[in-house]
Coordinates of C-alpha atoms in Angstrom, one line a residue:
X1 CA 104.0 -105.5 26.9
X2 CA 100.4 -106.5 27.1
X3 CA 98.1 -103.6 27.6
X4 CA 100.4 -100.9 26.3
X5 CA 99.9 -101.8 22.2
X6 CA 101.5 -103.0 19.2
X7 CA 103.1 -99.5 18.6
X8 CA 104.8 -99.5 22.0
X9 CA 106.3 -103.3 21.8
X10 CA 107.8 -101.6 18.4
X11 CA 109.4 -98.0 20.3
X12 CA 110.1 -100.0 22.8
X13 CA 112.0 -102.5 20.7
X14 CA 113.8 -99.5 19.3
X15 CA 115.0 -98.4 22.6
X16 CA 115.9 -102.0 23.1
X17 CA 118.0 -102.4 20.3
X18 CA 119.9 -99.3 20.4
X19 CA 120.5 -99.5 24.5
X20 CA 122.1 -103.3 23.5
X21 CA 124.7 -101.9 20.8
X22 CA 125.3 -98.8 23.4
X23 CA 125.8 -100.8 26.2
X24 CA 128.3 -103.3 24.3
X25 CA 130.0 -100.1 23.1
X26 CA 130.4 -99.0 26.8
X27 CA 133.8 -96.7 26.8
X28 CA 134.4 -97.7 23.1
X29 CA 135.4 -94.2 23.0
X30 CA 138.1 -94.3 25.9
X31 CA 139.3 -97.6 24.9
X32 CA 140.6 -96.9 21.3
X33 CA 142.0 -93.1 22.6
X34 CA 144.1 -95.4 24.9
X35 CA 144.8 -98.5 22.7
X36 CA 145.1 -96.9 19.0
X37 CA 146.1 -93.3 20.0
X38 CA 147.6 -93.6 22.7
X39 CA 145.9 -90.4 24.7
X40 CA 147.1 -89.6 28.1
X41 CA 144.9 -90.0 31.2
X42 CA 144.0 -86.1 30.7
X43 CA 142.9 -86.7 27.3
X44 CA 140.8 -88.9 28.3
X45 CA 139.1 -87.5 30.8
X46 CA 139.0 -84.5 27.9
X47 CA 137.4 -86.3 25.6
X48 CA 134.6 -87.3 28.5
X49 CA 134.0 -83.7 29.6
X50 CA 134.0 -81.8 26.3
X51 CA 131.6 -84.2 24.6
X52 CA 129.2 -83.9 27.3
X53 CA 129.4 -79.6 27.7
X54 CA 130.0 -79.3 24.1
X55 CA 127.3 -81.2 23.0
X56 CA 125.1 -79.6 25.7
X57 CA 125.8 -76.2 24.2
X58 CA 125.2 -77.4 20.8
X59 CA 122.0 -78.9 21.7
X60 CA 120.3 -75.4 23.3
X61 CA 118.5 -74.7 20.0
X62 CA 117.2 -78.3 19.7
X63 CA 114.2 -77.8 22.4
X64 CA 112.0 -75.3 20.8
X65 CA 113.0 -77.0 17.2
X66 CA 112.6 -80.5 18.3
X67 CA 108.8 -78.9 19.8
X68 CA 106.8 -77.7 16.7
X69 CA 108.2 -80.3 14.6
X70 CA 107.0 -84.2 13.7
X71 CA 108.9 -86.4 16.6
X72 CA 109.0 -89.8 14.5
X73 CA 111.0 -88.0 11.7
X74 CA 113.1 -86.0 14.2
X75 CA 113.9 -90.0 16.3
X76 CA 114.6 -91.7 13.0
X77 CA 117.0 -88.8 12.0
X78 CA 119.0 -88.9 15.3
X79 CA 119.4 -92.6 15.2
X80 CA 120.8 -92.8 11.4
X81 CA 123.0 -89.5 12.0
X82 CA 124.5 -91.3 14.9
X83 CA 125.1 -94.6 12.6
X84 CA 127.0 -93.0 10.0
X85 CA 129.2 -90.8 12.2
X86 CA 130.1 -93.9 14.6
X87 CA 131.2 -95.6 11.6
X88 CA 133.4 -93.5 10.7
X89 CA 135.4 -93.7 13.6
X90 CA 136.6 -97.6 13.0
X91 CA 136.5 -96.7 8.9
X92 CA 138.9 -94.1 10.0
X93 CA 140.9 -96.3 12.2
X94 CA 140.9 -99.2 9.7
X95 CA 142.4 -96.5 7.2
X96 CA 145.4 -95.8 9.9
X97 CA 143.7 -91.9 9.6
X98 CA 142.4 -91.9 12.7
X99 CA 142.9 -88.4 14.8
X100 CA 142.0 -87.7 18.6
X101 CA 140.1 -84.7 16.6
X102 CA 138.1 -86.7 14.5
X103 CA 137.4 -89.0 17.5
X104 CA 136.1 -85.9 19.9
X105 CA 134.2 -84.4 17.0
X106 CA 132.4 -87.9 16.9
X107 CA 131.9 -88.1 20.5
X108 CA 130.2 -84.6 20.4
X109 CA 127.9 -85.4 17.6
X110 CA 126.9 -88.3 19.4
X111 CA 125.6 -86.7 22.1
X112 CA 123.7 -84.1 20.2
X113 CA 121.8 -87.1 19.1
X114 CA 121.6 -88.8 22.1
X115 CA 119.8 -85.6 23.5
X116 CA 117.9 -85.1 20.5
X117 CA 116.8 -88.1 20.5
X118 CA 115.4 -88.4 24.1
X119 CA 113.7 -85.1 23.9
X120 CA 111.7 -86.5 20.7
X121 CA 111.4 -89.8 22.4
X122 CA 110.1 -88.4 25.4
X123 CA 107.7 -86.1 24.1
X124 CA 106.1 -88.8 21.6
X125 CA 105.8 -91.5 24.1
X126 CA 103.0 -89.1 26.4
X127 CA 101.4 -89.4 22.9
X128 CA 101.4 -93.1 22.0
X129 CA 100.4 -94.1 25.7
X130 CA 98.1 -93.1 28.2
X131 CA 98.5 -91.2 31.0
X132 CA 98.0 -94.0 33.4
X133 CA 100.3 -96.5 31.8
X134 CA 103.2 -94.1 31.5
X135 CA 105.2 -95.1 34.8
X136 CA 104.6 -99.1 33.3
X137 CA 106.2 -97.7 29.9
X138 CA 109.3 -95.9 31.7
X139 CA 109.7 -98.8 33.9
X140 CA 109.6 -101.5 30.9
X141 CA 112.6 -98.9 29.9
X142 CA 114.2 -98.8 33.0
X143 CA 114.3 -102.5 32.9
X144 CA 115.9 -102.5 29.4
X145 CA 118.5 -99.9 30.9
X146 CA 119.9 -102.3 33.2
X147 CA 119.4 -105.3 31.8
X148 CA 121.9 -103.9 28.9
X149 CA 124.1 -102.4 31.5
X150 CA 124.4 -106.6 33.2
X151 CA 125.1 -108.0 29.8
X152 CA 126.3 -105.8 27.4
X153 CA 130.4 -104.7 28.5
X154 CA 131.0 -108.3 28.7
X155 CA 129.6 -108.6 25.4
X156 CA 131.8 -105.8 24.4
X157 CA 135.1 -106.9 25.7
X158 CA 134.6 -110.5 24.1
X159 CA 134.1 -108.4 20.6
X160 CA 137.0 -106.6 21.1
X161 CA 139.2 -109.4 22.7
X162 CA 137.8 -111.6 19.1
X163 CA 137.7 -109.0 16.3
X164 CA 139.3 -105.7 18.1
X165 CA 138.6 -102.2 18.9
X166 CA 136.5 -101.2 15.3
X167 CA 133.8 -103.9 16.4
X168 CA 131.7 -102.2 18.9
X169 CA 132.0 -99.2 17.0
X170 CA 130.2 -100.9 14.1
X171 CA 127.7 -103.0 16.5
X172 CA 126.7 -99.5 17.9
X173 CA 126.3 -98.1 15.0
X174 CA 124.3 -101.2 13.5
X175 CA 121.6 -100.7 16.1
X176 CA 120.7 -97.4 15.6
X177 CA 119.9 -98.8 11.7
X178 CA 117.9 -101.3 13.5
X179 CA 116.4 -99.0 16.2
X180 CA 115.4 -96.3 12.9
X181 CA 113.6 -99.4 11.3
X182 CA 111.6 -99.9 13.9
X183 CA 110.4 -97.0 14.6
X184 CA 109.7 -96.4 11.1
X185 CA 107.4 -99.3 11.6
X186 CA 105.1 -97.5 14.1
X187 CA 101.4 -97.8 12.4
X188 CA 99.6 -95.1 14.4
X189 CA 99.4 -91.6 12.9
X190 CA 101.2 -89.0 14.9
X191 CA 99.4 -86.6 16.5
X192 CA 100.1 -82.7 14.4
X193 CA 102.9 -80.7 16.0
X194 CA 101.6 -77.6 18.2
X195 CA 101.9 -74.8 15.5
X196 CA 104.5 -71.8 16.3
X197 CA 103.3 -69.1 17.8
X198 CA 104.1 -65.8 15.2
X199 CA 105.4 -63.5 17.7
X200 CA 107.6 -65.9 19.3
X201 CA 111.4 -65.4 19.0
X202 CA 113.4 -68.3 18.7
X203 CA 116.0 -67.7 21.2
X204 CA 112.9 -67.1 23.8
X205 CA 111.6 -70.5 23.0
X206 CA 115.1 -72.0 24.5
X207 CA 114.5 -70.5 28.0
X208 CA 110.8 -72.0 28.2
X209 CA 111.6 -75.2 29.3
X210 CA 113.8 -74.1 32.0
X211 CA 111.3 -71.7 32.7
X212 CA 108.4 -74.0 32.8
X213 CA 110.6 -76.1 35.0
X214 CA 111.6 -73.4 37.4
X215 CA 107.8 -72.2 37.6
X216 CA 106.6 -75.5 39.2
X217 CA 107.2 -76.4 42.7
X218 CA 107.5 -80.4 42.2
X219 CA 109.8 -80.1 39.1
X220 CA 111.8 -76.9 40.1
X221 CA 113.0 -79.3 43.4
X222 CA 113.6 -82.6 41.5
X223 CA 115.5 -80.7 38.4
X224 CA 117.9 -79.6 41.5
X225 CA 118.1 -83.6 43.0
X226 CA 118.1 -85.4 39.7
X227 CA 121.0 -83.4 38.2
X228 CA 123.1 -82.8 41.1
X229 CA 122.8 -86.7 42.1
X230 CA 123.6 -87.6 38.5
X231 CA 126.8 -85.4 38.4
X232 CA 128.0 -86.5 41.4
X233 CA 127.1 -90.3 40.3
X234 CA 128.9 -89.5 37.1
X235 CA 132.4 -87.9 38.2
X236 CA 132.4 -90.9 41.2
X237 CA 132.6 -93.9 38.8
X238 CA 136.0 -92.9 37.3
X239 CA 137.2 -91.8 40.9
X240 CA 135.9 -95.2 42.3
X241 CA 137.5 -97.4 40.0
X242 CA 141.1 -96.1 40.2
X243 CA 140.5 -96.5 43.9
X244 CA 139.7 -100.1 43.3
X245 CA 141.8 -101.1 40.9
X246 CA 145.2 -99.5 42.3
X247 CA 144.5 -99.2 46.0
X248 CA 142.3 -101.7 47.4
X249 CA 144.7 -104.3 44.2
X250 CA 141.2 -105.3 42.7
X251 CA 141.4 -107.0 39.3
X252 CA 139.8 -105.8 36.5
X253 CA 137.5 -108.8 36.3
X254 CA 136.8 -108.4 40.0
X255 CA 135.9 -104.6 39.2
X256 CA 133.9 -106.0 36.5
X257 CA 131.8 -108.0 39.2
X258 CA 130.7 -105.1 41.5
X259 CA 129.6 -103.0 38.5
X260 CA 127.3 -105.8 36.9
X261 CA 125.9 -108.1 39.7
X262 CA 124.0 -105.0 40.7
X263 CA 122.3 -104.2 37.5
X264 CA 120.4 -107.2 37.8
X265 CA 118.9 -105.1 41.1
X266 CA 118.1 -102.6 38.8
X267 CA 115.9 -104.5 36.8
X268 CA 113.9 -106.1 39.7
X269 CA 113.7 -102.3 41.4
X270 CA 111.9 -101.3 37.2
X271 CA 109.2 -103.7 37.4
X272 CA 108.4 -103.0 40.8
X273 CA 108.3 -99.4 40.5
X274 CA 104.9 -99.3 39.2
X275 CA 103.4 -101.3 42.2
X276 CA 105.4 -99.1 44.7
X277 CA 103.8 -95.3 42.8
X278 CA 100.0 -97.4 42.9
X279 CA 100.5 -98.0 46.5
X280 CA 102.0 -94.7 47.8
X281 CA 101.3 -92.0 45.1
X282 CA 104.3 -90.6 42.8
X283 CA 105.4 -88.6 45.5
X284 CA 106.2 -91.0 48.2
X285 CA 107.9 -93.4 45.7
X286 CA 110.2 -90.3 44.7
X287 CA 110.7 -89.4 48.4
X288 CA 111.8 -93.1 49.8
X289 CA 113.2 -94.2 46.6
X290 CA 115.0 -90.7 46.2
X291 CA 116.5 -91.0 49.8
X292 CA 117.7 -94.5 49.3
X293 CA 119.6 -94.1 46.7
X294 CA 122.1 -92.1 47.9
X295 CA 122.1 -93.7 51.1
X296 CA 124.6 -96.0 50.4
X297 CA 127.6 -94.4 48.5
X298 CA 128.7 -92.6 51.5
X299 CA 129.9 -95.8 52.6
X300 CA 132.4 -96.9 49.8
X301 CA 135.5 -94.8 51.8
X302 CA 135.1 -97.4 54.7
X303 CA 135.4 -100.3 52.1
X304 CA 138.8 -102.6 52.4
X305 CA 140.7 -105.0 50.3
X306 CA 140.3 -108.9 49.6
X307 CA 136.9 -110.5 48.6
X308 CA 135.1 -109.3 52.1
X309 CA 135.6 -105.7 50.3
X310 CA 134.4 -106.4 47.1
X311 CA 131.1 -108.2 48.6
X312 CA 131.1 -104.4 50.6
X313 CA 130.8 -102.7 47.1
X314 CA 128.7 -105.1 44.8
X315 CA 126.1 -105.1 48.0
X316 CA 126.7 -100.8 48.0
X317 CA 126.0 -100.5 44.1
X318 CA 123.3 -103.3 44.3
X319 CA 121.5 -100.8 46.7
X320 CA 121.9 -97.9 44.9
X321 CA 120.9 -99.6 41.7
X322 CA 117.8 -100.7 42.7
X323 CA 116.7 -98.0 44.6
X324 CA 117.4 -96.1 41.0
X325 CA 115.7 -98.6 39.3
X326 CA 112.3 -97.9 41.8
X327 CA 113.0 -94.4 41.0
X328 CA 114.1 -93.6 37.6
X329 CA 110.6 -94.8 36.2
X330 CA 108.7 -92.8 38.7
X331 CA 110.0 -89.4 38.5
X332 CA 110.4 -90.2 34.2
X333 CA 106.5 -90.7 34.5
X334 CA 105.8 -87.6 36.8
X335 CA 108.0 -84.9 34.8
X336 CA 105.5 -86.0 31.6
X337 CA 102.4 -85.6 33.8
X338 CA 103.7 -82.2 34.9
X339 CA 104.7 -81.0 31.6
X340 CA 101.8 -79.8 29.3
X341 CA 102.1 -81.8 25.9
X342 CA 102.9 -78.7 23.8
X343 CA 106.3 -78.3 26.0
X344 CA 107.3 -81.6 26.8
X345 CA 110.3 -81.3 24.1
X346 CA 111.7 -78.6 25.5
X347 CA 111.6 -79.7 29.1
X348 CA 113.1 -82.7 28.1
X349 CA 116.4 -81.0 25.9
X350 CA 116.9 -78.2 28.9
X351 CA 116.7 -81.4 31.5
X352 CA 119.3 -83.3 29.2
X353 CA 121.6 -80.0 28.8
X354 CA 121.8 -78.9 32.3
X355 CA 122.9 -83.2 33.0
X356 CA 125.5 -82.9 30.5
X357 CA 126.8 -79.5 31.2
X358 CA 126.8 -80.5 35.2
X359 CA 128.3 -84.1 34.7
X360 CA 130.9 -82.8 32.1
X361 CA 131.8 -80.0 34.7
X362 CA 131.8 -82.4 38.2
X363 CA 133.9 -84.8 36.6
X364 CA 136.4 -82.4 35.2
X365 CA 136.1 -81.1 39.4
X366 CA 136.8 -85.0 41.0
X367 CA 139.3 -85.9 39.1
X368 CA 141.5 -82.3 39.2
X369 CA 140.9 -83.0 43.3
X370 CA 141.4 -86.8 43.7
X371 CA 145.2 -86.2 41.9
X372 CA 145.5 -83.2 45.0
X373 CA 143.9 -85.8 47.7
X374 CA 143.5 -89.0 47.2
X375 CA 140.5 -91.2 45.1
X376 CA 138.9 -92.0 48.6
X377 CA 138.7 -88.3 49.6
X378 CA 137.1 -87.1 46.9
X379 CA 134.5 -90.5 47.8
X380 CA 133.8 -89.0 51.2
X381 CA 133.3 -85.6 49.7
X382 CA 131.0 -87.0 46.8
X383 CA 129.1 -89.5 49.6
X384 CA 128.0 -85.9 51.9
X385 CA 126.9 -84.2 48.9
X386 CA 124.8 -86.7 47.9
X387 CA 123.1 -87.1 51.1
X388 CA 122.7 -83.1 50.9
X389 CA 121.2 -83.7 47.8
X390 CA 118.1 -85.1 49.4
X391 CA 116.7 -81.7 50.8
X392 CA 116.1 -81.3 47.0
X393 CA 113.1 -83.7 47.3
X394 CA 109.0 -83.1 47.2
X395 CA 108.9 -83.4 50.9
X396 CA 106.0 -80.4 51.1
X397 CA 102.7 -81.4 49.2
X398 CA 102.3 -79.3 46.0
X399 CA 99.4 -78.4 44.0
X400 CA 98.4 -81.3 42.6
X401 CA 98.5 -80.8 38.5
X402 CA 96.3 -78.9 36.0
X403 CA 94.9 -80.2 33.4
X404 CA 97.9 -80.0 30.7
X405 CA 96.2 -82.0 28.3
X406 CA 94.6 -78.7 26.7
X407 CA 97.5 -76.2 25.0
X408 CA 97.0 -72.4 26.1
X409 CA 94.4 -70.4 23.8

C-alpha cells in the first residue's frame, strides 16, 4: 500500500475483512432457506429478488442523508447494524424459531447496509486519497474483491460441512465487528460535511444524483452499460448453473472449478488496471476493457459436456473476469473524478439503487423464461444483450471535467 498512507492500509483492511466473511458467507442465505426451511426453488429466487428491489426502495432516502452527514460514523453504523441483524439469523435458527419472514427481513436490512455503506465508503475515499491515486485505491479493492471470491465459498462450505449452516452467518457477521474497528482506527480528521442548503426539500435531494448523473455525457452512458451488464451478469449465474449442473451432468465440485479458477484472472486484470488507464487515458481502458468483457458470454450456449466443456467455461469466465477486473477499478476511479465532492453520496446510493432494482427485476425475468425455454435459451438471449450493451460506452470524446473540487457558491 506504499504511497497511499497509513489511513488507507486501515479502510482498506476494513474492506478486506468484511469482503473475507461475505465471500465465505456466499449464498448463506439460500443455503439455510433450502437446508433448515425447506423453501421451494420460487422462494428462493424470492428471497434473491425482493432483498435486492426492497432494499433499493428502502435505500432512496439514504443519498441526500448519507451527503450532509459525517461518513466514518455513517460506515461504522452500517457495519455493526449488519453484525447484529446477521446474527440473529443462526440465534434464531439455533432456537428452532427460525421463519422464511425473519430470514427475508434480514436479507433486506442487509442490503440497506450494503448500499449505505458503499455510498459512505465511496464518498470518503475521494477524501482520504488523492485524485491521482484513486484508480490505484479501487484497484487494490478490486484485487480484494476477487481474491475473496477465489478463496472464500470453499472456505464456506468446509465451515458448514464442520460446524453447519449457523457458522458463516456468525463469521460474516464477525467481520463487520472487525471491519467497524478498523475504521474506527482511521487517525486523520474528516473533512466537515457540505452544510444543507435551507431551501432544499428533502425528497428533491433524492433525484440529484440521478440528475447529476443523467446531466453528464460520460456518466449518463456508462450508468446505462454498467447496470444493464450487471443485471444481465446477475440473472445469468443462476441460469448458468442449472444448465451446468443438470444438462451438460457437471458436478458440483466441477461447477465449483469454473467459477473460482477465474477469480484469480480477476486479481491479475486489478493490479494492471492502473498501468493500462496511465497508458491509454480512462477512457480507452473503459472502451477496450468495457467491450471485452462481454465478449465472451455469448459463447457459453455453444459449450458441451465432459472436461473439454468445462475448460470451454473456466477459459469463458476467466476472460470475462479479468477483463472486469481491468475495468471495475477504472470506471470506480472516473465516476469519483466526475462527481463533485459535495454529491459523491448521492451518486453513489442512486448508482447502487438502480443495480439492485435492475438485478432484482432481470433475475426475476430469466428465470420466469428459462422454465418456458430452456436455461441455454435464455444464455443466447442474455449473450446478445450484452454485446448490445456495448453501444452504451464513451466511444465520442466528452468535455473533459471541471474543476469539482470547489462546491457551488
Amino acid at each position: 500500500m506504499k504511497g497511499l498512507g497509513q489511513d488507507f492500509n486501515r479502510l482498506w483492511t476494513a474492506y478486506a475483512v468484511s469482503a473475507a466473511g461475505s465471500a465465505v458467507a456466499t449464498d448463506a442465505f439460500v443455503l439455510i432457506a433450502v437446508f433448515a426451511l425447506h423453501s421451494s426453488p420460487f422462494q428462493v429466487s424470492l428471497l434473491a429478488a425482493l432483498s435486492g428491489a426492497i432494499g433499493a426502495f428502502l435505500a432512496l432516502p439514504l443519498g441526500p442523508w448519507i451527503e450532509y452527514l459525517r461518513k466514518r460514523p455513517m460506515m461504522v453504523a452500517a457495519d455493526v447494524m449488519r453484525c447484529v441483524v446477521l446474527t440473529t439469523v443462526p440465534l434464531a435458527f439455533l432456537a428452532d424459531r427460525l421463519t422464511f419472514l425473519h430470514l427475508a427481513a434480514a436479507s433486506v436490512i442487509v442490503g440497506v447496509g450494503q448500499i449505505a455503506f458503499l455510498s459512505a465508503s465511496g464518498a470518503y475515499l475521494k477524501s482520504l486519497v488523492a485524485r491521482e491515486h484513486l484508480t490505484e485505491a479501487n484497484g487494490r479493492f478490486e484485487s480484494v474483491q476477487w481474491t475473496c471470491s477465489a478463496l472464500g465459498p470453499p472456505a464456506g462450505g468446509l465451515l458448514v460441512s464442520v460446524f453447519g449452516l449457523a457458522a458463516t452467518f456468525f463469521a460474516d457477521a464477525a467481520s463487520y465487528l472487525l471491519s467497524a474497528l478498523s475504521i474506527r482506527s482511521i487517525a486523520v480528521p474528516e473533512p466537515d460535511p457540505p452544510g444543507r442548503p435551507p431551501e432544499r426539500r428533502w425528497w428533491r435531494g433524492m433525484g440529484a444524483g440521478w440528475r447529476h448523473i443523467w446531466s453528464d455525457g460520460g456518466l449518463r452512458l456508462l450508468f446505462a452499460n454498467t447496470v444493464t451488464v450487471g443485471a444481465l451478469i446477475t440473472a445469468m449465474a443462476p441460469i448458468l448453473a442449472v444448465m451446468m449442473l443438470q444438462e451438460l451432468r457437471f458436478t458440483p465440485f466441477q461447477y465449483g472449478l469454473s467459477v473460482g479458477i477465474p477469480c484469480v484472472a480477476g486479481v491479475v486484470g486489478a493490479r494492471l488496471s492502473r498501468r493500462i488507464v496511465a497508458r491509454h487515458g480512462h477512457r480507452g481502458a473503459l472502451l477496450s476493457a468495457g467491450v471485452a468483457r462481454v465478449l465472451w458470454l455469448p459463447m457459453i450456449p455453444l459449450v458441451g459436456p465432459g472436461w473439454l466443456g468445462l475448460a470451454a467455461v473456466t477459459a469463458i469466465h476467466t476472460g470475462t473476469v479479468f477483463s472486469m477486473g481491468v475495468f471495475n477499478p477504472a470506471f470506480a476511479a472516473y465516476r469519483l473524478e466526475k462527481t463533485p465532492h459535495h454529491k459523491v453520496a448521492r451518486v453513489l446510493t442512486s448508482w447502487s439503487i438502480a443495480g439492485n432494482a435492475a438485478r432484482a427485476a432481470c433475475t426475476l425475468l430469466c428465470g420466469f423464461l428459462a422454465t418456458l425455454t430452456s436455461p441455454r435459451a435464455v444464455m443466447a438471449a442474455g449473450g446478445l444483450l450484452l454485446l448490445v450493451s456495448c453501444a452504451w460506452l464513451p466511444w465520442k470524446r466528452v468535455a473533459a471535467p471541471a474543476d469539482l473540487t470547489r462546491d457551488p457558491a
